[in-house]
Structures are given as structure tokens and as C-alpha cells.
PDB file of C-alpha atoms in Angstrom:
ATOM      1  CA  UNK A  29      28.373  -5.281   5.040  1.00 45.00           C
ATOM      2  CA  UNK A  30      25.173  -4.029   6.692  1.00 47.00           C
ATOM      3  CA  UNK A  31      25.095  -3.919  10.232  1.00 49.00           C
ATOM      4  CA  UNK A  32      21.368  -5.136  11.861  1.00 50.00           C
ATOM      5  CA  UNK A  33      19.168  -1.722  12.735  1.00 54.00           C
ATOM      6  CA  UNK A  34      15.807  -3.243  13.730  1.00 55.00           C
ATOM      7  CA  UNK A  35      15.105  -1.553  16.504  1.00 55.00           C
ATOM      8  CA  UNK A  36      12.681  -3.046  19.289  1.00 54.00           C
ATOM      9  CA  UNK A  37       9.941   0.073  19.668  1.00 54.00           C
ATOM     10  CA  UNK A  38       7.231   0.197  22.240  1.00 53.00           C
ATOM     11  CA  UNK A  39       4.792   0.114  19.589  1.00 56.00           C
ATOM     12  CA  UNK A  40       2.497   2.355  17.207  1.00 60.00           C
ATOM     13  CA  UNK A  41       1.516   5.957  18.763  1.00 66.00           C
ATOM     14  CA  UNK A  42      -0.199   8.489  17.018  1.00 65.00           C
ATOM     15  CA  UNK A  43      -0.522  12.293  17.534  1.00 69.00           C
ATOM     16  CA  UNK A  44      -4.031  12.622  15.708  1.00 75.00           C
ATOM     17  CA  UNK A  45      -7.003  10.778  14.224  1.00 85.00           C
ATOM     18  CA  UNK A  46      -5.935   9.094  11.121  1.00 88.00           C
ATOM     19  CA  UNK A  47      -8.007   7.852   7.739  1.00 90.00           C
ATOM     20  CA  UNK A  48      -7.924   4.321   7.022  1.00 91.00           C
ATOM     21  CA  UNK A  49      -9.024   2.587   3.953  1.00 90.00           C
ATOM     22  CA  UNK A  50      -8.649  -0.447   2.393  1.00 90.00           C
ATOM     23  CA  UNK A  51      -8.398  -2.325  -0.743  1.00 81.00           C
ATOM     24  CA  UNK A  52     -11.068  -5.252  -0.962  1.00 69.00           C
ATOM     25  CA  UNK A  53     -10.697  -8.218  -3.161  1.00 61.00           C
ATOM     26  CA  UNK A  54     -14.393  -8.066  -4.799  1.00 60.00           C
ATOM     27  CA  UNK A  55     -16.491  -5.084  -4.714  1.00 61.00           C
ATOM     28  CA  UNK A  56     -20.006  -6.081  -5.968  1.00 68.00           C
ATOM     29  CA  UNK A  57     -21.207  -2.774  -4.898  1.00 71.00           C
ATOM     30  CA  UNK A  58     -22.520  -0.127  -7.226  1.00 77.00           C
ATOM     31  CA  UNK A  59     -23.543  -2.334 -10.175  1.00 84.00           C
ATOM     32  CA  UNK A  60     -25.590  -0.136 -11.929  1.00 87.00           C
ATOM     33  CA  UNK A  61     -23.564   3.163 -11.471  1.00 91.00           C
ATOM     34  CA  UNK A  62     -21.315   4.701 -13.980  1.00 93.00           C
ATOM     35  CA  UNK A  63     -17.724   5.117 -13.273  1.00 92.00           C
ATOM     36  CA  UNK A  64     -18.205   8.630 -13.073  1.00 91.00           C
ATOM     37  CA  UNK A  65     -20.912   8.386 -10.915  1.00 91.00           C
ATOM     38  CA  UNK A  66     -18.871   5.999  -8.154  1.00 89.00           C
ATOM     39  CA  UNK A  67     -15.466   7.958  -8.499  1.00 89.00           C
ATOM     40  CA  UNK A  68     -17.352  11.240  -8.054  1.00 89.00           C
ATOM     41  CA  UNK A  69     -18.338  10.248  -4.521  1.00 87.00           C
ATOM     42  CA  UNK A  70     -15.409  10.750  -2.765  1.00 85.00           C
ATOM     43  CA  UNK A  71     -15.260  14.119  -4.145  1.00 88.00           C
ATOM     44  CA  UNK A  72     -14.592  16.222  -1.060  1.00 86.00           C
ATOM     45  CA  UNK A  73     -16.290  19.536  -2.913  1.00 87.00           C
ATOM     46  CA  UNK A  74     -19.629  18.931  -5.186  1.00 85.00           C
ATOM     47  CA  UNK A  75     -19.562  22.951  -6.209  1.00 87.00           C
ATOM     48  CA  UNK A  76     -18.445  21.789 -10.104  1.00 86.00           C
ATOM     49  CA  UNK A  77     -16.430  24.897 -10.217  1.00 90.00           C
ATOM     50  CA  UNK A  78     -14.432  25.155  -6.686  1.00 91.00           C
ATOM     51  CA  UNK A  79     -10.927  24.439  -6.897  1.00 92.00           C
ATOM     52  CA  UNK A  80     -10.799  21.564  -4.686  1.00 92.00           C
ATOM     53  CA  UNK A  81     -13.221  19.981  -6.965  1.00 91.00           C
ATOM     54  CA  UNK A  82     -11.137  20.833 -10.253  1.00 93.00           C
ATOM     55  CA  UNK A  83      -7.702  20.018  -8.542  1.00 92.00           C
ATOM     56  CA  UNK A  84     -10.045  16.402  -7.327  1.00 93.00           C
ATOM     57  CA  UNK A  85     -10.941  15.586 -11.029  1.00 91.00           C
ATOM     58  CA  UNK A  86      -7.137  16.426 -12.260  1.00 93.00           C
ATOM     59  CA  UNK A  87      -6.313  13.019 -10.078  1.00 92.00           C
ATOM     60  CA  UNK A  88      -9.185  11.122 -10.944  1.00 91.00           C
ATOM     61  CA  UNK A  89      -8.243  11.485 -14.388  1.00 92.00           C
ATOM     62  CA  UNK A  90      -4.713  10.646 -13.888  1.00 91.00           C
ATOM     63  CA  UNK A  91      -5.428   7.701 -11.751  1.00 92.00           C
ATOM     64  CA  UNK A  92      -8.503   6.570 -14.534  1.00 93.00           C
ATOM     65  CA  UNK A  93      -5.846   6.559 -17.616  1.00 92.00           C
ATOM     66  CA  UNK A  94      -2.367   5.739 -15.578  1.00 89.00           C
ATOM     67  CA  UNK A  95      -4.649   2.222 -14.967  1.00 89.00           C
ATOM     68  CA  UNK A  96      -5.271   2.031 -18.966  1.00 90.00           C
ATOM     69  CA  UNK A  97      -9.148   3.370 -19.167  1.00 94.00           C
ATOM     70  CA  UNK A  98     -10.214   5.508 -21.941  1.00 94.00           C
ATOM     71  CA  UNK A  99     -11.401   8.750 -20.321  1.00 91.00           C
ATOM     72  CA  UNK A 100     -14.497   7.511 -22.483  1.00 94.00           C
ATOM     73  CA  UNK A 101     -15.075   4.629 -20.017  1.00 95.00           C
ATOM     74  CA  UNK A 102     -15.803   6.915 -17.849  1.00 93.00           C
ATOM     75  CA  UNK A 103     -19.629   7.096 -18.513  1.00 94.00           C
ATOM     76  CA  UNK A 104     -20.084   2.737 -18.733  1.00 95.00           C
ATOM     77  CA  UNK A 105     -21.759   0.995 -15.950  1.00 94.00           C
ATOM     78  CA  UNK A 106     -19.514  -0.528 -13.324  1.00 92.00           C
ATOM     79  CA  UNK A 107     -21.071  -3.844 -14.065  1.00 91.00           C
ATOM     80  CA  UNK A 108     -19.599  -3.855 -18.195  1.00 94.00           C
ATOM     81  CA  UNK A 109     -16.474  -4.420 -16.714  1.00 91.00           C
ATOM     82  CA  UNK A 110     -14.095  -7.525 -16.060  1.00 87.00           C
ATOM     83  CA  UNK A 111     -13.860  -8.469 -12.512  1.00 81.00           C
ATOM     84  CA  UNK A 112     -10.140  -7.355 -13.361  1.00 80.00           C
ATOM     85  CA  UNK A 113     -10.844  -3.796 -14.193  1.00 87.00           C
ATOM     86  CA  UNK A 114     -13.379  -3.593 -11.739  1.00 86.00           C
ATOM     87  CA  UNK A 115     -10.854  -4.019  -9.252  1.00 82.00           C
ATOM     88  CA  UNK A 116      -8.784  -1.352 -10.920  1.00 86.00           C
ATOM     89  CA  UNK A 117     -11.642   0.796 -10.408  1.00 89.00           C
ATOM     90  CA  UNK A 118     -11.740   0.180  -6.773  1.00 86.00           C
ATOM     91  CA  UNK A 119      -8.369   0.692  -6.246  1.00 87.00           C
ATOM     92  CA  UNK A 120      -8.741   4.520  -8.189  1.00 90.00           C
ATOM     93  CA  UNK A 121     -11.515   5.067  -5.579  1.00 90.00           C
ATOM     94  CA  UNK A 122      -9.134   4.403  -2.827  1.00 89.00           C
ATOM     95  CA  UNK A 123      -6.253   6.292  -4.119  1.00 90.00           C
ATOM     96  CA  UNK A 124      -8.612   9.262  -5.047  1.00 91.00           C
ATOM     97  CA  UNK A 125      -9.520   9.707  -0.800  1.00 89.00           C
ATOM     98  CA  UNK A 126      -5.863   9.863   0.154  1.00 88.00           C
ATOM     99  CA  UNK A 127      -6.045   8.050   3.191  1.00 92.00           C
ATOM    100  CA  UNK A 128      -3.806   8.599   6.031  1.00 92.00           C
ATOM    101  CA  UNK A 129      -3.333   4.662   5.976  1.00 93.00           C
ATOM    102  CA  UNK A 130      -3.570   2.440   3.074  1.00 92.00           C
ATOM    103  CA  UNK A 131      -4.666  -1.171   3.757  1.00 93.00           C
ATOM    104  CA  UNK A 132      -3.950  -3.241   0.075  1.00 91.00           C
ATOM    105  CA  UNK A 133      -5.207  -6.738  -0.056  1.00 87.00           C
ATOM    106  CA  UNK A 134      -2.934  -8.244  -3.778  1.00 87.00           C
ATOM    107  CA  UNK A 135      -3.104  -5.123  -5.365  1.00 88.00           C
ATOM    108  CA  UNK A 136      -1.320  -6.820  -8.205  1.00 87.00           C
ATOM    109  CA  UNK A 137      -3.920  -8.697  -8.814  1.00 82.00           C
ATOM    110  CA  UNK A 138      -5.545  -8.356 -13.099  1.00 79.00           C
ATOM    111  CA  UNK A 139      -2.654  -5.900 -13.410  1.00 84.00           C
ATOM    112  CA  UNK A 140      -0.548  -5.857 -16.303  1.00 85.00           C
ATOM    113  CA  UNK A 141       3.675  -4.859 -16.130  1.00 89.00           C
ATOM    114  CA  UNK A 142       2.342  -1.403 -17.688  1.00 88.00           C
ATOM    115  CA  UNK A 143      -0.223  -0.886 -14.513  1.00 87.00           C
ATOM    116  CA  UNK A 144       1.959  -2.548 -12.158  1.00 89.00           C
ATOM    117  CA  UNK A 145       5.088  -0.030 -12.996  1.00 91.00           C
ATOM    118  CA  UNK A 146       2.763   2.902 -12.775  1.00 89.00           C
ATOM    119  CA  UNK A 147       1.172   2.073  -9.246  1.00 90.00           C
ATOM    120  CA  UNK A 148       4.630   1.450  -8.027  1.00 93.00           C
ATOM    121  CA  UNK A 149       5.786   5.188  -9.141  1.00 92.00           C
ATOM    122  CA  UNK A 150       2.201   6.509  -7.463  1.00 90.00           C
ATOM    123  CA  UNK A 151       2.734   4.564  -4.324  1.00 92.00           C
ATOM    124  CA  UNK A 152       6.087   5.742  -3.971  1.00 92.00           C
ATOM    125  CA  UNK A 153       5.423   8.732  -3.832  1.00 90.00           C
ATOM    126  CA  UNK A 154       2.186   8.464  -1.587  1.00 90.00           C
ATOM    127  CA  UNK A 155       2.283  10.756   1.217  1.00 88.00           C
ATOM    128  CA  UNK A 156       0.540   8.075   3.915  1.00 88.00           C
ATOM    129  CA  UNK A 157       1.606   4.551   5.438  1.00 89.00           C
ATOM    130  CA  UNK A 158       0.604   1.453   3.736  1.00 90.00           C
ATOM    131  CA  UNK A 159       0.357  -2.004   5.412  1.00 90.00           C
ATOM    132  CA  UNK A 160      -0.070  -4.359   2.233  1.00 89.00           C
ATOM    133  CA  UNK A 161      -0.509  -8.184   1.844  1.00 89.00           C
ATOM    134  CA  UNK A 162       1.257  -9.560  -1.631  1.00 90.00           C
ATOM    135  CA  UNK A 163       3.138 -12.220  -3.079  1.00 91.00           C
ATOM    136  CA  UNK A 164       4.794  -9.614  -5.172  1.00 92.00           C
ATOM    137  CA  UNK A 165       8.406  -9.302  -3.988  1.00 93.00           C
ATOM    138  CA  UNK A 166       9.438  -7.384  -6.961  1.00 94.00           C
ATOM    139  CA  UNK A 167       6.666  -5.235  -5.952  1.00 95.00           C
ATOM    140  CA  UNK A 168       7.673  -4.790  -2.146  1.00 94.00           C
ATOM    141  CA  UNK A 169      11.139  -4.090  -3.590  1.00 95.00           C
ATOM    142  CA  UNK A 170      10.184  -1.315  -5.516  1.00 95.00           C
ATOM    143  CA  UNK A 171       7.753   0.250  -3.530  1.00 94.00           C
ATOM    144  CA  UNK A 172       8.625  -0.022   0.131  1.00 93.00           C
ATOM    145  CA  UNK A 173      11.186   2.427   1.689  1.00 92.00           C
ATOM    146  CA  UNK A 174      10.424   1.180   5.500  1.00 91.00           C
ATOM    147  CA  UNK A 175       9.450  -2.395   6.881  1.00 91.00           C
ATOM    148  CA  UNK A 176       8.039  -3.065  10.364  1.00 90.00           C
ATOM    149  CA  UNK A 177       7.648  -6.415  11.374  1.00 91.00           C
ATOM    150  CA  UNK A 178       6.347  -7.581  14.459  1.00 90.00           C
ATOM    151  CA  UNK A 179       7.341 -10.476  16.153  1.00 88.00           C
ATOM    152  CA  UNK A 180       6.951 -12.420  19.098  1.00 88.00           C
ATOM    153  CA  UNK A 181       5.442  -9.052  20.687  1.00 89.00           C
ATOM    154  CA  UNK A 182       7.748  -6.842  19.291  1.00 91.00           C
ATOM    155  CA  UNK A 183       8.217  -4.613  16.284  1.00 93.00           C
ATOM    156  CA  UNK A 184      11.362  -4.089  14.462  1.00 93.00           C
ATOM    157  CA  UNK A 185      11.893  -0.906  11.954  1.00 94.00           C
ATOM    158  CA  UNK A 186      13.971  -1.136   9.157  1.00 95.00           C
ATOM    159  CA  UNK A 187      14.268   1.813   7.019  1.00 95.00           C
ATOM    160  CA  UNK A 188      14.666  -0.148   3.339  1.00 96.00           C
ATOM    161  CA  UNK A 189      13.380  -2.400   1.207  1.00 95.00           C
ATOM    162  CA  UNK A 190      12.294  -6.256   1.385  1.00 95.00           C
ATOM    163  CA  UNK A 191      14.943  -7.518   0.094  1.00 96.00           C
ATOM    164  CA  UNK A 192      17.188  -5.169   2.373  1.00 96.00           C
ATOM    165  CA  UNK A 193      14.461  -6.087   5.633  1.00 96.00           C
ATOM    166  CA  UNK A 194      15.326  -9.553   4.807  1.00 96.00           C
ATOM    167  CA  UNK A 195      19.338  -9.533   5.176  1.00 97.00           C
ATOM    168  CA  UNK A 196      18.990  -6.819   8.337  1.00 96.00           C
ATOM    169  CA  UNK A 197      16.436  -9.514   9.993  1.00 96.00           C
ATOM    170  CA  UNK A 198      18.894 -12.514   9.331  1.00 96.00           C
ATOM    171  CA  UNK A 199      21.913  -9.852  10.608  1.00 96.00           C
ATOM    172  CA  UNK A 200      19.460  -9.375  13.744  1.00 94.00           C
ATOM    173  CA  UNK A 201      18.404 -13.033  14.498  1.00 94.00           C
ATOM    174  CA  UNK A 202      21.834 -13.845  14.132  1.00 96.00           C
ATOM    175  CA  UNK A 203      22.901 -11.192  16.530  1.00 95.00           C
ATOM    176  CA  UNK A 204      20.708 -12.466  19.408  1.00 92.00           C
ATOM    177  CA  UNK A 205      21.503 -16.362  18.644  1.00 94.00           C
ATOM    178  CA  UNK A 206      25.425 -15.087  19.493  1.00 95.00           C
ATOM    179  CA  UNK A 207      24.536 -13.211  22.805  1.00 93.00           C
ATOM    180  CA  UNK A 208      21.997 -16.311  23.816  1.00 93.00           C
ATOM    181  CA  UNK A 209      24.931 -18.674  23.185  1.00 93.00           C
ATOM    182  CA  UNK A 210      27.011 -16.267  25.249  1.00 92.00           C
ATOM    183  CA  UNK A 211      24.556 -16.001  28.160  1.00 90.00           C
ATOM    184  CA  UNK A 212      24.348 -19.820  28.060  1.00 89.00           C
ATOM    185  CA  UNK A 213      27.693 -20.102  28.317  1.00 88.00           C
ATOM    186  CA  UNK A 214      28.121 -17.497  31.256  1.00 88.00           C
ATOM    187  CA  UNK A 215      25.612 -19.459  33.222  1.00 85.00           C
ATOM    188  CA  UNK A 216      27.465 -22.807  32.682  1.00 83.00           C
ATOM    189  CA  UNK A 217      30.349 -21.467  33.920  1.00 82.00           C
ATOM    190  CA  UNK A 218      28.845 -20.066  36.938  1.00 76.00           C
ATOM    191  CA  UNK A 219      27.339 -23.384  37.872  1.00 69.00           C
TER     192      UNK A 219
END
């Protein structure tokens, strides 16, 4: 049986400036812009034969066909697509900066089984933090590694999955109802 190992912590410190990026529901932006065009932004080099920009388009190509694109889709306009791929699209963008922190709003959402077992192999191995919002508890199982919750001013770290976060809370809750019914009953006594 598990024991409880959320451990109160003081809170969230951090020893340099971090990237955050986020996830949107909608992006409207870019319209008229191919794919190419929008994913090519982020590119940290725009020398087309450095390295960084060669290693760059190695992801963006992995990311475009691990979501299902043809690497031919590459030169339609962002509006030709579905609201679901566009979102797709957004997400590829957000992948392709590697932020330090990852904010994902549903990113379930328009995704087949095929796309949603392929982003849970890329997130699992993604090198930041992610703080994501989702319905998806098969997805949290899969993907997450390390829960923090925070509640009632305090954050608890639990170093597994949902499902596991969710038995270690209930071990933890329980845990303090025994020691509050044991305090209680201390201070009846001494009454």
C-alpha cells in the first residue's frame, strides 16, 4: 500500500528567467500565411544553411507529420484548414519554441487516438514543466510523471501520475482527518 508523500513546500522558486508559452483555444491570427511561413517564425537562426536552422526544420517536420500533415501542406494558407487542424498547427508552433514552461489549454481537443498517442510520447519526453487544463484522464495518466496541487495555500508534490496523485491525496487527507480527531480528542480531555 502507498504511503501519502505530498509534501507541504514553501512554494515555486526559480534560479533563472524561464520561457513561458501557452496553448490558446482559437488562433485567428495569420490567416493569410502559409504554414511554412508561420512555423518558420520561431526559427531561432534565418541563415538557411546554419545548423541550428537545419537541426530547427528536422523538428518542425517531425512535429508537422507526427500530427498527420502531408509535408505538402506545408505551402497551404493557414485559413484552408479546419478549425481542428488549425489548432494542431498552433500547438506545432508551440512545441517548435521549446519553452521552459508549457501552458496547454484541452490539447486533446480535434485530436484523433493516432495524434493523441503521439503527443503523449513527445510530451513525455519534453524537457520543460507543463501546467495543463484537460478532461483527459487517460491523458494525465500517460503523460504526467509529477503532480502539484495547491490547496488551501499550500502545494503538495507527488512524484506520479493522476491516478497515483489521486490515491496519495486521499492517503494524505485521510492522514490529517486522524491527527485532527486526535488533537480534538487531546483537548477534550484536557478540559
Amino acid at each position: 500500500k502507498k504511503k501519502p508523500s505530498g509534501n507541504p513546500e514553501t512554494g515555486i522558486t526559480m534560479s533563472r528567467n524561464i520561457t513561458i508559452d501557452m496553448l490558446r483555444q482559437a488562433d485567428k491570427s495569420n490567416q493569410d500565411l502559409t504554414i511554412e511561413q508561420i512555423l518558420l517564425e520561431s526559427c531561432p537562426d534565418k541563415d538557411t544553411f546554419s545548423k541550428e536552422r537545419f537541426d530547427y526544420e528536422m523538428e518542425y517536420d517531425r512535429l508537422f507529420t507526427g500530427f498527420g500533415f502531408e509535408k505538402s501542406d506545408k505551402t497551404r494558407l493557414f485559413r484552408s484548414f479546419s478549425g481542428g487542424e488549425q489548432t494542431k498547427i498552433s500547438l506545432i508552433k508551440l512545441l517548435l519554441k521549446k519553452p521552459d514552461l508549457l501552458l496547454l489549454d484541452e490539447p486533446t481537443n480535434h485530436l484523433d487516438m493516432k495524434t493523441v498517442e503521439w503527443l503523449e510520447d513527445y510530451l513525455r519526453r519534453f524537457r520543460g514543466a507543463i501546467i495543463m487544463i484537460t478532461h483527459d484522464r487517460y491523458f494525465l495518466d500517460s503523460v504526467c510523471n509529477r503532480i502539484v496541487e495547491v490547496d488551501k495555500g499550500q502545494t503538495y508534490s507527488y512524484d506520479t501520475n493522476y491516478s497515483g496523485f489521486l490515491e496519495l491525496k486521499a492517503a494524505r487527507e485521510e492522514s490529517e482527518r486522524a491527527s485532527e480527531r486526535k488533537r480534538q480528542s487531546i483537548l477534550r480531555k484536557e478540559i
